[in-house]
Amino acid sequence: MSDQPMEDVLNKGGHKDATFHLAGTKVIVLTDDDGQTWLCRRDDGVREAATPMDRIEALEAFAAALAEVLATGDVTPQHHATDSCGRHRH
């Protein structure tokens, strides 16, 4: 099985095992109704993919992605970032 568009996989439904959306990176581990686990990742709205994986492998990749984002020190969800006047940036 190969990568699929992230939104297609998410729209099929299933159980979200883990999720975060910080600093322009969104990562979701989803197990669909057929039992397939997917690692869904979008970076700054540029790259996105849903990759079928073993559940443990997907959760390890999720943890690594979270650690990578935390290491930057920027934990502000991009859509909640504000400018110097307190207005939301888009």
mmCIF file of C-alpha atoms in Angstrom:
data_model
loop_
_atom_site.group_PDB
_atom_site.id
_atom_site.type_symbol
_atom_site.label_atom_id
_atom_site.label_comp_id
_atom_site.label_asym_id
_atom_site.label_seq_id
_atom_site.Cartn_x
_atom_site.Cartn_y
_atom_site.Cartn_z
ATOM 1 C CA MET A 1 0.000 0.000 0.000
ATOM 2 C CA SER A 2 1.345 3.466 -0.831
ATOM 3 C CA ASP A 3 0.872 7.001 0.469
ATOM 4 C CA GLN A 4 -2.567 8.534 0.077
ATOM 5 C CA PRO A 5 -3.815 12.136 0.288
ATOM 6 C CA MET A 6 -4.106 12.993 3.978
ATOM 7 C CA GLU A 7 -7.643 14.381 3.804
ATOM 8 C CA ASP A 8 -8.895 11.301 1.928
ATOM 9 C CA VAL A 9 -7.656 9.028 4.715
ATOM 10 C CA LEU A 10 -9.009 11.269 7.500
ATOM 11 C CA ASN A 11 -12.412 11.572 5.837
ATOM 12 C CA LYS A 12 -12.832 7.781 5.701
ATOM 13 C CA GLY A 13 -13.132 7.746 9.486
ATOM 14 C CA GLY A 14 -11.612 5.559 12.129
ATOM 15 C CA HIS A 15 -9.996 6.162 15.497
ATOM 16 C CA LYS A 16 -7.448 8.924 16.073
ATOM 17 C CA ASP A 17 -4.797 7.282 18.225
ATOM 18 C CA ALA A 18 -2.680 10.448 18.596
ATOM 19 C CA THR A 19 -2.770 13.986 17.236
ATOM 20 C CA PHE A 20 -0.949 17.301 17.488
ATOM 21 C CA HIS A 21 -0.980 20.594 15.578
ATOM 22 C CA LEU A 22 1.876 22.890 16.567
ATOM 23 C CA ALA A 23 4.113 25.386 14.763
ATOM 24 C CA GLY A 24 2.650 24.633 11.347
ATOM 25 C CA THR A 25 3.044 20.865 11.686
ATOM 26 C CA LYS A 26 0.015 18.613 12.007
ATOM 27 C CA VAL A 27 0.471 14.904 12.714
ATOM 28 C CA ILE A 28 -2.293 12.374 13.275
ATOM 29 C CA VAL A 29 -2.048 8.627 13.816
ATOM 30 C CA LEU A 30 -5.326 7.114 12.659
ATOM 31 C CA THR A 31 -6.479 3.505 12.646
ATOM 32 C CA ASP A 32 -9.199 3.110 10.041
ATOM 33 C CA ASP A 33 -12.249 0.873 10.277
ATOM 34 C CA ASP A 34 -10.384 -1.889 8.411
ATOM 35 C CA GLY A 35 -7.639 -1.924 11.074
ATOM 36 C CA GLN A 36 -4.983 -0.183 8.947
ATOM 37 C CA THR A 37 -2.940 2.424 10.834
ATOM 38 C CA TRP A 38 -1.920 5.612 9.010
ATOM 39 C CA LEU A 39 0.607 8.297 9.829
ATOM 40 C CA CYS A 40 -0.869 11.547 8.507
ATOM 41 C CA ARG A 41 1.447 14.555 8.396
ATOM 42 C CA ARG A 42 1.204 18.084 7.018
ATOM 43 C CA ASP A 43 4.077 20.567 7.294
ATOM 44 C CA ASP A 44 3.233 24.267 6.894
ATOM 45 C CA GLY A 45 0.489 23.377 4.435
ATOM 46 C CA VAL A 46 3.159 22.490 1.875
ATOM 47 C CA ARG A 47 3.861 18.778 2.195
ATOM 48 C CA GLU A 48 1.205 16.349 3.204
ATOM 49 C CA ALA A 49 0.826 12.590 3.124
ATOM 50 C CA ALA A 50 -0.905 9.694 4.785
ATOM 51 C CA THR A 51 1.416 6.704 5.000
ATOM 52 C CA PRO A 52 0.212 3.222 5.960
ATOM 53 C CA MET A 53 2.313 1.806 8.802
ATOM 54 C CA ASP A 54 2.401 -0.703 11.592
ATOM 55 C CA ARG A 55 0.721 0.893 14.638
ATOM 56 C CA ILE A 56 3.872 0.902 16.810
ATOM 57 C CA GLU A 57 5.947 2.307 13.943
ATOM 58 C CA ALA A 58 3.369 5.069 13.383
ATOM 59 C CA LEU A 59 3.307 6.002 17.078
ATOM 60 C CA GLU A 60 7.113 6.093 17.166
ATOM 61 C CA ALA A 61 7.121 8.390 14.110
ATOM 62 C CA PHE A 62 4.495 10.564 15.841
ATOM 63 C CA ALA A 63 6.686 10.824 18.964
ATOM 64 C CA ALA A 64 9.736 11.710 16.859
ATOM 65 C CA ALA A 65 7.791 14.422 14.984
ATOM 66 C CA LEU A 66 6.527 15.876 18.272
ATOM 67 C CA ALA A 67 10.051 15.897 19.721
ATOM 68 C CA GLU A 68 11.301 17.626 16.561
ATOM 69 C CA VAL A 69 8.692 20.395 16.911
ATOM 70 C CA LEU A 70 9.269 20.787 20.657
ATOM 71 C CA ALA A 71 13.013 21.141 20.052
ATOM 72 C CA THR A 72 12.332 24.300 18.011
ATOM 73 C CA GLY A 73 10.763 25.962 21.063
ATOM 74 C CA ASP A 74 7.767 27.103 18.972
ATOM 75 C CA VAL A 75 4.668 25.432 20.348
ATOM 76 C CA THR A 76 2.135 27.975 19.085
ATOM 77 C CA PRO A 77 -0.474 26.514 16.759
ATOM 78 C CA GLN A 78 0.090 28.416 13.519
ATOM 79 C CA HIS A 79 -3.554 29.362 13.144
ATOM 80 C CA HIS A 80 -3.480 30.847 16.677
ATOM 81 C CA ALA A 81 -0.310 32.881 16.245
ATOM 82 C CA THR A 82 -0.803 36.599 16.807
ATOM 83 C CA ASP A 83 0.969 39.683 15.552
ATOM 84 C CA SER A 84 2.416 42.391 17.802
ATOM 85 C CA CYS A 85 -1.048 43.982 18.150
ATOM 86 C CA GLY A 86 -2.641 40.727 19.349
ATOM 87 C CA ARG A 87 -4.487 40.022 16.094
ATOM 88 C CA HIS A 88 -4.507 36.503 14.706
ATOM 89 C CA ARG A 89 -2.125 35.881 11.822
ATOM 90 C CA HIS A 90 -3.204 33.678 8.946
#
